[in-house]
Structures are given as C-alpha cells and as structure tokens.
Amino acid sequence: MTDMTTFSTSASEPVPSGAIPAVKATQVHKAFGSLHVLKGVDLTVMPGTVTVILGPSGSGKSTFLRLINQLETLTGGEIEVDGELIGYKRTGRTDADGREIWQTLDDKAIAAQRSKLGMVFQRFNLFPHMTAIENVMEAPVHVKHMNKAEARELAVAELQRVGLGERLDYYPSELSGGQQQRVAIARALAMKPEIMLFDEPTSALDPELVGEVLNVMLSLAKEGMTMIVVTHEIGFAREVADQVVFMDGGVVVEHGGPDIIDHPSEPRFKDFLQHVL
Ligand code: ADP
Ligand code: MG
C-alpha cells in the first residue's frame, strides 16, 4: 500500500514529508473599508522553524500577524494553524454556486485556537501596577484558571528562561525597555504557545537594549520554537531565519532562505535592503 502523505514532490524541500504546517496562509486578503491592505498572501511555516518577515512600513506585516492570531478577520483566502482552519468550520456542504459553506466558530473554539499562539508587540503592554512575576502569572491564573502556587512556579521558570530570575518583584517602571520586553516574552511563553509571533519586538528599544531581546529570541529558536518574526534586524534574519519573506504593498514580493538577503533578485527587495543595511 502506498502512503501518499509520505511522498514528497520536491527534493529541495528541507521539510519532513507529511508534516503539517504550523501556519499555512493561502491567498490571504484583508481590506479595511476601501483600503485593500493584503492582496493575496501565501505563506507556509513548518513546525520548529523561524520565518522572518521584512518589508517597509505600511506593507501589511502587522495586519498579517494579527490575522493569524485572529485579532482581525479575513476578507478573503484562508489560514490554517496546525492543519486547522482558523475562525471557521468547514461543513463539507456547498452553496448554489458550488462554493463550500463555512460556519463561523464560536468564541470558545476561537479562544482555543488563539491559545496556540503567543504574540509579542513592539510596545510591551505590561500591566504597570503589577510586578514582573504578577504580569506573567496573570493569564495562567485568570485565563487558564491555574492555582496561584502553580502559576507562580511557572512564572519563575519563564522569567528565568528570559534571564530575569533576579527581577521577579520589580515593577515595569523599574525595568529597562529590554527587560520589559523580556517580561512580555515570558508572559507569552507562560501560556505554552506552539507558535510565537513577534511584531517588531525591538523597534521601540534603545539600540543598546536590542541585543538582549534578540538573544532571548535566538535561544527560543534554538529550543525549536516555531516563530514568525517581523523585524528590521537584518543580522538576526541572516543568523536565525530558516525562511525570509519580503512583503511590499500587501504581497509577498520575494521569499527564500536567509541567503536571499545577500542575493536579492527583486528590485524592490534590493532597494529595501540598501535602505536598512
Ligand atoms: P506594517 O506593519 O507593514 O507597517 P500594517 O499592517 O500596520 O503595516 O498596515 C498596513 C496598512 O493598513 C496601513 O496603510 C495601515 O494604515 C492600514 N491599517 C492597519 N490597520 C488598520 C485598521 N484597523 N483600520 C484601517 N486601516 C488599517
Ligand atoms: Mg507593523
């Protein structure tokens, strides 16, 4: 008997045959009113890999991450996380025009899908009146209903993981921007996501604080975390990315291995690199 799922069509594909993508976006469109922001984005992210998305401001990078995390809803196309369509349930039935009918998922099902993803933003968004450890414990206690002792233990471990084991009881205002961003990463990790989304996590930081945050992200990547990272840190992309995607004007203009950074083929990507390097 032939098992078609283990058949790989491409010899150059460095991906275990039959593996389910962590994220698979197909012809994703997003419009805000008459503003057509994403115009057919395709992206496949395999488990345990790091994808870096580059692109000028306004190209739709944040919108794309927000769609994956269901902070926005799609205008067209589809996104699968872990092989599961997000936001909708396939019914297997078709309408009069032969299109498959999708049912909107309920809030509980959407929350379950969203819990697979952790997100880190440019602005750290920590609760200012809570200490580092309280910030990290918040969601495990209030969303996952974990008991406090257990959540505390988990929060200590996650803060140690980002190098802040000595800063558990500091308030955000007592921490540097880099430390605050590391707390934000620990807070996302405490929810045990399968995939981490980073939206320009170092863009708001003073230059001398960027490295400590990138180092935490590097160690996460080495642990095998699946990551999608929007960043202008070309060095990080070169060193850590398995896949580099250049977006402009709501489409993927070029994608490939990290080598495309040094050998871009599309003029728009070349031009972009000349401005950021
Ligand atoms: P990037 O992250 O690449 O800078 P964004 O995804 O933030 O790009 O934005 C792409 C475009 O979509 C921009 O023109 C932005 O103004 C617009 N946009 C983003 N979010 C909204 C929104 N909620 N309502 C209206 N327009 C939006
Ligand atoms: Mg953005």
PDB file of C-alpha atoms and ligand atoms in Angstrom:
ATOM      1  CA  MET A   1       0.000   0.000   0.000  1.00  0.00           C
ATOM      2  CA  THR A   2       1.295   3.442  -0.921  1.00  0.00           C
ATOM      3  CA  ASP A   3       1.031   6.122   1.714  1.00  0.00           C
ATOM      4  CA  MET A   4       0.699   9.341  -0.269  1.00  0.00           C
ATOM      5  CA  THR A   5       1.225  11.550   2.751  1.00  0.00           C
ATOM      6  CA  THR A   6       4.860  10.496   2.972  1.00  0.00           C
ATOM      7  CA  PHE A   7       5.509  11.288  -0.673  1.00  0.00           C
ATOM      8  CA  SER A   8       7.471  14.453  -1.194  1.00  0.00           C
ATOM      9  CA  THR A   9       7.287  16.170  -4.574  1.00  0.00           C
ATOM     10  CA  SER A  10      10.311  18.378  -4.132  1.00  0.00           C
ATOM     11  CA  ALA A  11      13.810  17.097  -3.482  1.00  0.00           C
ATOM     12  CA  SER A  12      14.954  20.548  -2.345  1.00  0.00           C
ATOM     13  CA  GLU A  13      12.233  20.898   0.287  1.00  0.00           C
ATOM     14  CA  PRO A  14      14.070  20.663   3.652  1.00  0.00           C
ATOM     15  CA  VAL A  15      10.892  19.648   5.394  1.00  0.00           C
ATOM     16  CA  PRO A  16       9.881  16.269   6.812  1.00  0.00           C
ATOM     17  CA  SER A  17       7.483  14.805   4.292  1.00  0.00           C
ATOM     18  CA  GLY A  18       3.921  14.637   5.515  1.00  0.00           C
ATOM     19  CA  ALA A  19       4.480  17.178   8.320  1.00  0.00           C
ATOM     20  CA  ILE A  20       1.545  19.513   8.910  1.00  0.00           C
ATOM     21  CA  PRO A  21       2.456  23.210   8.572  1.00  0.00           C
ATOM     22  CA  ALA A  22       2.276  25.213  11.796  1.00  0.00           C
ATOM     23  CA  VAL A  23       0.807  28.033   9.733  1.00  0.00           C
ATOM     24  CA  LYS A  24      -0.423  27.913   6.175  1.00  0.00           C
ATOM     25  CA  ALA A  25      -1.827  31.066   4.627  1.00  0.00           C
ATOM     26  CA  THR A  26      -3.432  30.786   1.211  1.00  0.00           C
ATOM     27  CA  GLN A  27      -4.314  33.835  -0.880  1.00  0.00           C
ATOM     28  CA  VAL A  28      -4.988  35.946   2.193  1.00  0.00           C
ATOM     29  CA  HIS A  29      -6.759  39.221   1.553  1.00  0.00           C
ATOM     30  CA  LYS A  30      -7.595  41.960   4.013  1.00  0.00           C
ATOM     31  CA  ALA A  31      -9.335  45.236   3.380  1.00  0.00           C
ATOM     32  CA  PHE A  32     -10.233  47.977   5.817  1.00  0.00           C
ATOM     33  CA  GLY A  33     -13.183  49.541   4.048  1.00  0.00           C
ATOM     34  CA  SER A  34     -11.875  50.566   0.640  1.00  0.00           C
ATOM     35  CA  LEU A  35      -8.236  50.179   1.717  1.00  0.00           C
ATOM     36  CA  HIS A  36      -7.014  46.857   0.321  1.00  0.00           C
ATOM     37  CA  VAL A  37      -4.087  46.071   2.610  1.00  0.00           C
ATOM     38  CA  LEU A  38      -3.284  42.413   1.854  1.00  0.00           C
ATOM     39  CA  LYS A  39      -3.675  41.274  -1.730  1.00  0.00           C
ATOM     40  CA  GLY A  40      -3.189  37.531  -1.810  1.00  0.00           C
ATOM     41  CA  VAL A  41      -0.502  36.499   0.658  1.00  0.00           C
ATOM     42  CA  ASP A  42       0.689  32.887   0.647  1.00  0.00           C
ATOM     43  CA  LEU A  43       2.968  31.603   3.389  1.00  0.00           C
ATOM     44  CA  THR A  44       3.815  28.198   4.798  1.00  0.00           C
ATOM     45  CA  VAL A  45       5.626  27.901   8.118  1.00  0.00           C
ATOM     46  CA  MET A  46       6.768  24.454   9.192  1.00  0.00           C
ATOM     47  CA  PRO A  47       6.942  23.464  12.877  1.00  0.00           C
ATOM     48  CA  GLY A  48      10.216  24.289  14.591  1.00  0.00           C
ATOM     49  CA  THR A  49      11.273  26.862  12.015  1.00  0.00           C
ATOM     50  CA  VAL A  50      11.824  30.608  12.147  1.00  0.00           C
ATOM     51  CA  THR A  51      10.283  32.837   9.488  1.00  0.00           C
ATOM     52  CA  VAL A  52      11.391  36.460   9.329  1.00  0.00           C
ATOM     53  CA  ILE A  53       9.114  38.931   7.561  1.00  0.00           C
ATOM     54  CA  LEU A  54      10.799  42.036   6.222  1.00  0.00           C
ATOM     55  CA  GLY A  55       9.196  44.978   4.485  1.00  0.00           C
ATOM     56  CA  PRO A  56       8.650  48.712   4.537  1.00  0.00           C
ATOM     57  CA  SER A  57       6.210  50.382   6.878  1.00  0.00           C
ATOM     58  CA  GLY A  58       2.628  50.060   5.689  1.00  0.00           C
ATOM     59  CA  SER A  59       3.217  46.887   3.674  1.00  0.00           C
ATOM     60  CA  GLY A  60       0.753  44.889   5.798  1.00  0.00           C
ATOM     61  CA  LYS A  61       3.111  42.919   8.050  1.00  0.00           C
ATOM     62  CA  SER A  62       1.299  43.672  11.321  1.00  0.00           C
ATOM     63  CA  THR A  63      -2.072  43.082   9.723  1.00  0.00           C
ATOM     64  CA  PHE A  64      -0.888  39.665   8.547  1.00  0.00           C
ATOM     65  CA  LEU A  65       0.267  38.648  12.059  1.00  0.00           C
ATOM     66  CA  ARG A  66      -2.977  39.968  13.529  1.00  0.00           C
ATOM     67  CA  LEU A  67      -4.952  37.825  11.089  1.00  0.00           C
ATOM     68  CA  ILE A  68      -3.030  34.695  12.096  1.00  0.00           C
ATOM     69  CA  ASN A  69      -3.840  35.466  15.730  1.00  0.00           C
ATOM     70  CA  GLN A  70      -7.482  36.314  14.913  1.00  0.00           C
ATOM     71  CA  LEU A  71      -7.195  39.878  16.147  1.00  0.00           C
ATOM     72  CA  GLU A  72      -8.594  40.748  12.706  1.00  0.00           C
ATOM     73  CA  THR A  73     -10.875  38.775  10.417  1.00  0.00           C
ATOM     74  CA  LEU A  74     -10.039  37.761   6.869  1.00  0.00           C
ATOM     75  CA  THR A  75     -11.611  39.408   3.838  1.00  0.00           C
ATOM     76  CA  GLY A  76     -10.584  36.529   1.600  1.00  0.00           C
ATOM     77  CA  GLY A  77      -8.446  33.407   1.438  1.00  0.00           C
ATOM     78  CA  GLU A  78      -7.767  31.108   4.346  1.00  0.00           C
ATOM     79  CA  ILE A  79      -5.325  30.467   7.157  1.00  0.00           C
ATOM     80  CA  GLU A  80      -4.693  27.121   8.782  1.00  0.00           C
ATOM     81  CA  VAL A  81      -2.904  26.765  12.092  1.00  0.00           C
ATOM     82  CA  ASP A  82      -1.757  23.237  12.864  1.00  0.00           C
ATOM     83  CA  GLY A  83      -3.820  21.988   9.924  1.00  0.00           C
ATOM     84  CA  GLU A  84      -6.980  23.569  11.303  1.00  0.00           C
ATOM     85  CA  LEU A  85      -8.837  26.360   9.504  1.00  0.00           C
ATOM     86  CA  ILE A  86      -8.981  29.385  11.811  1.00  0.00           C
ATOM     87  CA  GLY A  87     -12.186  31.206  12.629  1.00  0.00           C
ATOM     88  CA  TYR A  88     -14.386  28.809  10.672  1.00  0.00           C
ATOM     89  CA  LYS A  89     -15.515  25.239  10.451  1.00  0.00           C
ATOM     90  CA  ARG A  90     -15.696  23.502   7.072  1.00  0.00           C
ATOM     91  CA  THR A  91     -19.119  21.957   6.643  1.00  0.00           C
ATOM     92  CA  GLY A  92     -18.431  19.844   3.564  1.00  0.00           C
ATOM     93  CA  ARG A  93     -21.647  21.289   2.077  1.00  0.00           C
ATOM     94  CA  THR A  94     -21.683  23.644  -0.880  1.00  0.00           C
ATOM     95  CA  ASP A  95     -23.907  26.580  -1.788  1.00  0.00           C
ATOM     96  CA  ALA A  96     -25.810  27.073  -5.052  1.00  0.00           C
ATOM     97  CA  ASP A  97     -22.624  28.340  -6.729  1.00  0.00           C
ATOM     98  CA  GLY A  98     -20.687  25.261  -5.689  1.00  0.00           C
ATOM     99  CA  ARG A  99     -18.622  27.033  -3.048  1.00  0.00           C
ATOM    100  CA  GLU A 100     -18.033  25.240   0.235  1.00  0.00           C
ATOM    101  CA  ILE A 101     -20.058  26.617   3.117  1.00  0.00           C
ATOM    102  CA  TRP A 102     -18.036  27.645   6.176  1.00  0.00           C
ATOM    103  CA  GLN A 103     -19.539  28.158   9.597  1.00  0.00           C
ATOM    104  CA  THR A 104     -18.168  30.768  11.958  1.00  0.00           C
ATOM    105  CA  LEU A 105     -16.644  29.200  15.063  1.00  0.00           C
ATOM    106  CA  ASP A 106     -17.981  30.180  18.463  1.00  0.00           C
ATOM    107  CA  ASP A 107     -15.911  32.269  20.895  1.00  0.00           C
ATOM    108  CA  LYS A 108     -14.783  29.239  22.860  1.00  0.00           C
ATOM    109  CA  ALA A 109     -13.427  27.485  19.766  1.00  0.00           C
ATOM    110  CA  ILE A 110     -11.710  30.683  18.644  1.00  0.00           C
ATOM    111  CA  ALA A 111     -10.139  31.117  22.087  1.00  0.00           C
ATOM    112  CA  ALA A 112      -8.848  27.540  21.889  1.00  0.00           C
ATOM    113  CA  GLN A 113      -7.269  28.261  18.503  1.00  0.00           C
ATOM    114  CA  ARG A 114      -5.772  31.527  19.715  1.00  0.00           C
ATOM    115  CA  SER A 115      -4.231  29.808  22.740  1.00  0.00           C
ATOM    116  CA  LYS A 116      -1.822  28.051  20.375  1.00  0.00           C
ATOM    117  CA  LEU A 117      -0.251  31.398  19.544  1.00  0.00           C
ATOM    118  CA  GLY A 118       1.784  33.758  21.667  1.00  0.00           C
ATOM    119  CA  MET A 119       2.283  37.322  20.497  1.00  0.00           C
ATOM    120  CA  VAL A 120       4.845  39.958  21.374  1.00  0.00           C
ATOM    121  CA  PHE A 121       4.318  43.522  20.220  1.00  0.00           C
ATOM    122  CA  GLN A 122       6.566  46.494  19.664  1.00  0.00           C
ATOM    123  CA  ARG A 123       5.102  48.096  22.791  1.00  0.00           C
ATOM    124  CA  PHE A 124       5.396  45.771  25.734  1.00  0.00           C
ATOM    125  CA  ASN A 125       1.880  46.387  27.096  1.00  0.00           C
ATOM    126  CA  LEU A 126       2.743  45.172  30.595  1.00  0.00           C
ATOM    127  CA  PHE A 127       0.314  45.957  33.391  1.00  0.00           C
ATOM    128  CA  PRO A 128       2.060  48.904  35.087  1.00  0.00           C
ATOM    129  CA  HIS A 129       0.601  48.221  38.538  1.00  0.00           C
ATOM    130  CA  MET A 130       1.819  44.626  38.573  1.00  0.00           C
ATOM    131  CA  THR A 131       5.315  43.276  39.187  1.00  0.00           C
ATOM    132  CA  ALA A 132       7.122  41.190  36.581  1.00  0.00           C
ATOM    133  CA  ILE A 133       6.000  37.934  38.158  1.00  0.00           C
ATOM    134  CA  GLU A 134       2.414  39.157  38.545  1.00  0.00           C
ATOM    135  CA  ASN A 135       2.360  40.122  34.877  1.00  0.00           C
ATOM    136  CA  VAL A 136       3.483  36.625  33.888  1.00  0.00           C
ATOM    137  CA  MET A 137       1.055  34.899  36.294  1.00  0.00           C
ATOM    138  CA  GLU A 138      -1.949  36.929  35.169  1.00  0.00           C
ATOM    139  CA  ALA A 139      -3.106  34.890  32.168  1.00  0.00           C
ATOM    140  CA  PRO A 140      -2.332  31.421  33.578  1.00  0.00           C
ATOM    141  CA  VAL A 141      -4.435  32.312  36.653  1.00  0.00           C
ATOM    142  CA  HIS A 142      -7.263  34.240  35.009  1.00  0.00           C
ATOM    143  CA  VAL A 143      -7.491  32.557  31.624  1.00  0.00           C
ATOM    144  CA  LYS A 144      -6.309  29.020  32.374  1.00  0.00           C
ATOM    145  CA  HIS A 145      -7.584  29.047  35.991  1.00  0.00           C
ATOM    146  CA  MET A 146      -4.306  27.660  37.245  1.00  0.00           C
ATOM    147  CA  ASN A 147      -3.890  27.841  41.014  1.00  0.00           C
ATOM    148  CA  LYS A 148      -1.650  30.636  42.234  1.00  0.00           C
ATOM    149  CA  ALA A 149       1.148  28.491  43.630  1.00  0.00           C
ATOM    150  CA  GLU A 150       1.447  26.597  40.378  1.00  0.00           C
ATOM    151  CA  ALA A 151       1.270  29.796  38.322  1.00  0.00           C
ATOM    152  CA  ARG A 152       3.980  31.363  40.468  1.00  0.00           C
ATOM    153  CA  GLU A 153       6.270  28.398  39.894  1.00  0.00           C
ATOM    154  CA  LEU A 154       5.619  28.584  36.161  1.00  0.00           C
ATOM    155  CA  ALA A 155       6.204  32.363  36.105  1.00  0.00           C
ATOM    156  CA  VAL A 156       9.526  31.988  37.934  1.00  0.00           C
ATOM    157  CA  ALA A 157      10.635  29.405  35.380  1.00  0.00           C
ATOM    158  CA  GLU A 158       9.607  31.581  32.414  1.00  0.00           C
ATOM    159  CA  LEU A 159      11.283  34.675  33.854  1.00  0.00           C
ATOM    160  CA  GLN A 160      14.444  32.652  34.456  1.00  0.00           C
ATOM    161  CA  ARG A 161      14.243  31.472  30.865  1.00  0.00           C
ATOM    162  CA  VAL A 162      14.445  35.094  29.662  1.00  0.00           C
ATOM    163  CA  GLY A 163      17.220  35.916  32.141  1.00  0.00           C
ATOM    164  CA  LEU A 164      15.091  37.813  34.658  1.00  0.00           C
ATOM    165  CA  GLY A 165      15.142  35.428  37.594  1.00  0.00           C
ATOM    166  CA  GLU A 166      16.577  38.257  39.702  1.00  0.00           C
ATOM    167  CA  ARG A 167      13.853  40.763  38.806  1.00  0.00           C
ATOM    168  CA  LEU A 168      10.678  38.902  39.784  1.00  0.00           C
ATOM    169  CA  ASP A 169       9.287  41.592  42.067  1.00  0.00           C
ATOM    170  CA  TYR A 170      10.204  44.660  40.014  1.00  0.00           C
ATOM    171  CA  TYR A 171       7.517  46.865  38.531  1.00  0.00           C
ATOM    172  CA  PRO A 172       7.708  47.680  34.786  1.00  0.00           C
ATOM    173  CA  SER A 173       8.738  51.256  35.632  1.00  0.00           C
ATOM    174  CA  GLU A 174      11.751  49.845  37.483  1.00  0.00           C
ATOM    175  CA  LEU A 175      12.882  47.808  34.466  1.00  0.00           C
ATOM    176  CA  SER A 176      14.684  48.852  31.272  1.00  0.00           C
ATOM    177  CA  GLY A 177      12.850  48.613  27.958  1.00  0.00           C
ATOM    178  CA  GLY A 178      14.785  45.467  27.115  1.00  0.00           C
ATOM    179  CA  GLN A 179      13.870  43.887  30.445  1.00  0.00           C
ATOM    180  CA  GLN A 180      10.223  44.866  29.995  1.00  0.00           C
ATOM    181  CA  GLN A 181      10.176  43.258  26.571  1.00  0.00           C
ATOM    182  CA  ARG A 182      11.703  40.097  28.051  1.00  0.00           C
ATOM    183  CA  VAL A 183       8.908  40.056  30.653  1.00  0.00           C
ATOM    184  CA  ALA A 184       6.436  40.353  27.767  1.00  0.00           C
ATOM    185  CA  ILE A 185       8.078  37.340  26.107  1.00  0.00           C
ATOM    186  CA  ALA A 186       7.940  35.373  29.391  1.00  0.00           C
ATOM    187  CA  ARG A 187       4.284  36.321  29.729  1.00  0.00           C
ATOM    188  CA  ALA A 188       3.525  34.919  26.265  1.00  0.00           C
ATOM    189  CA  LEU A 189       5.566  31.758  26.952  1.00  0.00           C
ATOM    190  CA  ALA A 190       3.687  31.120  30.214  1.00  0.00           C
ATOM    191  CA  MET A 191       0.620  30.278  28.124  1.00  0.00           C
ATOM    192  CA  LYS A 192       2.625  27.470  26.476  1.00  0.00           C
ATOM    193  CA  PRO A 193       2.033  28.517  22.870  1.00  0.00           C
ATOM    194  CA  GLU A 194       3.040  26.298  19.967  1.00  0.00           C
ATOM    195  CA  ILE A 195       3.873  29.300  17.810  1.00  0.00           C
ATOM    196  CA  MET A 196       5.285  32.696  18.750  1.00  0.00           C
ATOM    197  CA  LEU A 197       4.514  35.799  16.704  1.00  0.00           C
ATOM    198  CA  PHE A 198       6.801  38.797  17.158  1.00  0.00           C
ATOM    199  CA  ASP A 199       5.826  42.169  15.711  1.00  0.00           C
ATOM    200  CA  GLU A 200       8.903  44.414  15.638  1.00  0.00           C
ATOM    201  CA  PRO A 201       9.821  43.418  19.192  1.00  0.00           C
ATOM    202  CA  THR A 202      12.948  45.590  19.297  1.00  0.00           C
ATOM    203  CA  SER A 203      11.813  48.633  17.332  1.00  0.00           C
ATOM    204  CA  ALA A 204      10.881  50.662  20.399  1.00  0.00           C
ATOM    205  CA  LEU A 205      14.121  49.920  22.227  1.00  0.00           C
ATOM    206  CA  ASP A 206      17.249  51.995  22.636  1.00  0.00           C
ATOM    207  CA  PRO A 207      19.958  50.435  20.434  1.00  0.00           C
ATOM    208  CA  GLU A 208      21.976  49.132  23.390  1.00  0.00           C
ATOM    209  CA  LEU A 209      18.970  47.102  24.607  1.00  0.00           C
ATOM    210  CA  VAL A 210      18.155  45.386  21.316  1.00  0.00           C
ATOM    211  CA  GLY A 211      20.743  42.613  21.716  1.00  0.00           C
ATOM    212  CA  GLU A 212      19.394  41.193  24.978  1.00  0.00           C
ATOM    213  CA  VAL A 213      15.937  40.741  23.434  1.00  0.00           C
ATOM    214  CA  LEU A 214      17.308  39.219  20.220  1.00  0.00           C
ATOM    215  CA  ASN A 215      19.395  36.821  22.333  1.00  0.00           C
ATOM    216  CA  VAL A 216      16.288  35.579  24.120  1.00  0.00           C
ATOM    217  CA  MET A 217      14.614  35.077  20.736  1.00  0.00           C
ATOM    218  CA  LEU A 218      17.693  33.256  19.447  1.00  0.00           C
ATOM    219  CA  SER A 219      17.630  30.865  22.390  1.00  0.00           C
ATOM    220  CA  LEU A 220      13.920  30.221  21.838  1.00  0.00           C
ATOM    221  CA  ALA A 221      14.651  29.413  18.217  1.00  0.00           C
ATOM    222  CA  LYS A 222      17.400  27.018  19.297  1.00  0.00           C
ATOM    223  CA  GLU A 223      14.914  25.276  21.604  1.00  0.00           C
ATOM    224  CA  GLY A 224      12.851  24.588  18.492  1.00  0.00           C
ATOM    225  CA  MET A 225      10.076  27.137  18.983  1.00  0.00           C
ATOM    226  CA  THR A 226       8.108  27.890  15.819  1.00  0.00           C
ATOM    227  CA  MET A 227       8.425  31.634  15.284  1.00  0.00           C
ATOM    228  CA  ILE A 228       7.218  34.279  12.855  1.00  0.00           C
ATOM    229  CA  VAL A 229       9.168  37.469  13.374  1.00  0.00           C
ATOM    230  CA  VAL A 230       8.544  40.854  11.811  1.00  0.00           C
ATOM    231  CA  THR A 231      11.735  42.820  12.263  1.00  0.00           C
ATOM    232  CA  HIS A 232      14.164  45.207  10.627  1.00  0.00           C
ATOM    233  CA  GLU A 233      17.081  43.406  12.307  1.00  0.00           C
ATOM    234  CA  ILE A 234      18.760  42.027   9.218  1.00  0.00           C
ATOM    235  CA  GLY A 235      21.551  40.416  11.233  1.00  0.00           C
ATOM    236  CA  PHE A 236      19.009  38.416  13.213  1.00  0.00           C
ATOM    237  CA  ALA A 237      17.280  37.352   9.990  1.00  0.00           C
ATOM    238  CA  ARG A 238      20.561  36.231   8.467  1.00  0.00           C
ATOM    239  CA  GLU A 239      21.602  34.274  11.541  1.00  0.00           C
ATOM    240  CA  VAL A 240      18.334  32.785  12.775  1.00  0.00           C
ATOM    241  CA  ALA A 241      15.797  32.613   9.937  1.00  0.00           C
ATOM    242  CA  ASP A 242      15.040  29.397   8.100  1.00  0.00           C
ATOM    243  CA  GLN A 243      12.815  31.391   5.772  1.00  0.00           C
ATOM    244  CA  VAL A 244      12.862  35.066   4.837  1.00  0.00           C
ATOM    245  CA  VAL A 245       9.837  36.793   3.377  1.00  0.00           C
ATOM    246  CA  PHE A 246       9.887  40.268   1.868  1.00  0.00           C
ATOM    247  CA  MET A 247       6.484  41.962   1.750  1.00  0.00           C
ATOM    248  CA  ASP A 248       5.644  45.166  -0.039  1.00  0.00           C
ATOM    249  CA  GLY A 249       2.288  46.639  -0.985  1.00  0.00           C
ATOM    250  CA  GLY A 250       0.321  43.783   0.552  1.00  0.00           C
ATOM    251  CA  VAL A 251       2.001  40.961  -1.355  1.00  0.00           C
ATOM    252  CA  VAL A 252       4.996  38.692  -0.836  1.00  0.00           C
ATOM    253  CA  VAL A 253       7.492  40.080  -3.329  1.00  0.00           C
ATOM    254  CA  GLU A 254      10.277  37.595  -2.618  1.00  0.00           C
ATOM    255  CA  HIS A 255      10.841  34.675  -0.287  1.00  0.00           C
ATOM    256  CA  GLY A 256      13.514  32.083   0.234  1.00  0.00           C
ATOM    257  CA  GLY A 257      16.295  31.056   2.590  1.00  0.00           C
ATOM    258  CA  PRO A 258      18.324  33.662   4.509  1.00  0.00           C
ATOM    259  CA  ASP A 259      20.735  33.786   1.553  1.00  0.00           C
ATOM    260  CA  ILE A 260      18.236  35.998  -0.330  1.00  0.00           C
ATOM    261  CA  ILE A 261      19.289  38.837   1.977  1.00  0.00           C
ATOM    262  CA  ASP A 262      22.713  38.863   0.379  1.00  0.00           C
ATOM    263  CA  HIS A 263      21.448  37.862  -3.059  1.00  0.00           C
ATOM    264  CA  PRO A 264      18.063  39.526  -3.558  1.00  0.00           C
ATOM    265  CA  SER A 265      16.599  39.170  -7.019  1.00  0.00           C
ATOM    266  CA  GLU A 266      13.624  41.544  -6.919  1.00  0.00           C
ATOM    267  CA  PRO A 267      14.478  45.242  -7.417  1.00  0.00           C
ATOM    268  CA  ARG A 268      12.090  46.321  -4.636  1.00  0.00           C
ATOM    269  CA  PHE A 269      13.799  43.971  -2.170  1.00  0.00           C
ATOM    270  CA  LYS A 270      17.261  45.184  -3.263  1.00  0.00           C
ATOM    271  CA  ASP A 271      16.138  48.751  -2.763  1.00  0.00           C
ATOM    272  CA  PHE A 272      14.709  47.991   0.686  1.00  0.00           C
ATOM    273  CA  LEU A 273      17.905  46.245   1.795  1.00  0.00           C
ATOM    274  CA  GLN A 274      20.007  49.185   0.678  1.00  0.00           C
ATOM    275  CA  HIS A 275      17.977  51.405   2.980  1.00  0.00           C
ATOM    276  CA  VAL A 276      18.066  49.189   6.078  1.00  0.00           C
ATOM    277  CA  LEU A 277      21.620  47.860   5.867  1.00  0.00           C
TER     278      LEU A 277
HETATM  279  P1  ADP B   1       3.113  47.297   8.564  1.00  0.00           P
HETATM  280  O1  ADP B   1       3.013  46.534   9.818  1.00  0.00           O
HETATM  281  O2  ADP B   1       3.793  46.569   7.447  1.00  0.00           O
HETATM  282  O3  ADP B   1       3.734  48.650   8.769  1.00  0.00           O
HETATM  283  P2  ADP B   1       0.242  47.454   8.768  1.00  0.00           P
HETATM  284  O4  ADP B   1      -0.257  46.066   8.634  1.00  0.00           O
HETATM  285  O5  ADP B   1       0.313  48.021  10.137  1.00  0.00           O
HETATM  286  O6  ADP B   1       1.645  47.568   8.014  1.00  0.00           O
HETATM  287  O7  ADP B   1      -0.653  48.432   7.924  1.00  0.00           O
HETATM  288  C1  ADP B   1      -0.898  48.271   6.542  1.00  0.00           C
HETATM  289  C2  ADP B   1      -1.890  49.310   6.111  1.00  0.00           C
HETATM  290  O8  ADP B   1      -3.164  49.015   6.705  1.00  0.00           O
HETATM  291  C3  ADP B   1      -1.550  50.715   6.512  1.00  0.00           C
HETATM  292  O9  ADP B   1      -1.913  51.570   5.459  1.00  0.00           O
HETATM  293  C4  ADP B   1      -2.406  50.961   7.722  1.00  0.00           C
HETATM  294  O10 ADP B   1      -2.704  52.323   7.883  1.00  0.00           O
HETATM  295  C5  ADP B   1      -3.643  50.154   7.408  1.00  0.00           C
HETATM  296  N1  ADP B   1      -4.360  49.680   8.600  1.00  0.00           N
HETATM  297  C6  ADP B   1      -3.865  48.827   9.528  1.00  0.00           C
HETATM  298  N2  ADP B   1      -4.795  48.573  10.476  1.00  0.00           N
HETATM  299  C7  ADP B   1      -5.902  49.285  10.133  1.00  0.00           C
HETATM  300  C8  ADP B   1      -7.207  49.440  10.711  1.00  0.00           C
HETATM  301  N3  ADP B   1      -7.557  48.801  11.831  1.00  0.00           N
HETATM  302  N4  ADP B   1      -8.073  50.252  10.072  1.00  0.00           N
HETATM  303  C9  ADP B   1      -7.721  50.888   8.938  1.00  0.00           C
HETATM  304  N5  ADP B   1      -6.529  50.773   8.333  1.00  0.00           N
HETATM  305  C10 ADP B   1      -5.613  49.992   8.919  1.00  0.00           C
HETATM  306 MG    MG B   2       3.726  46.912  11.719  1.00  0.00          MG
END
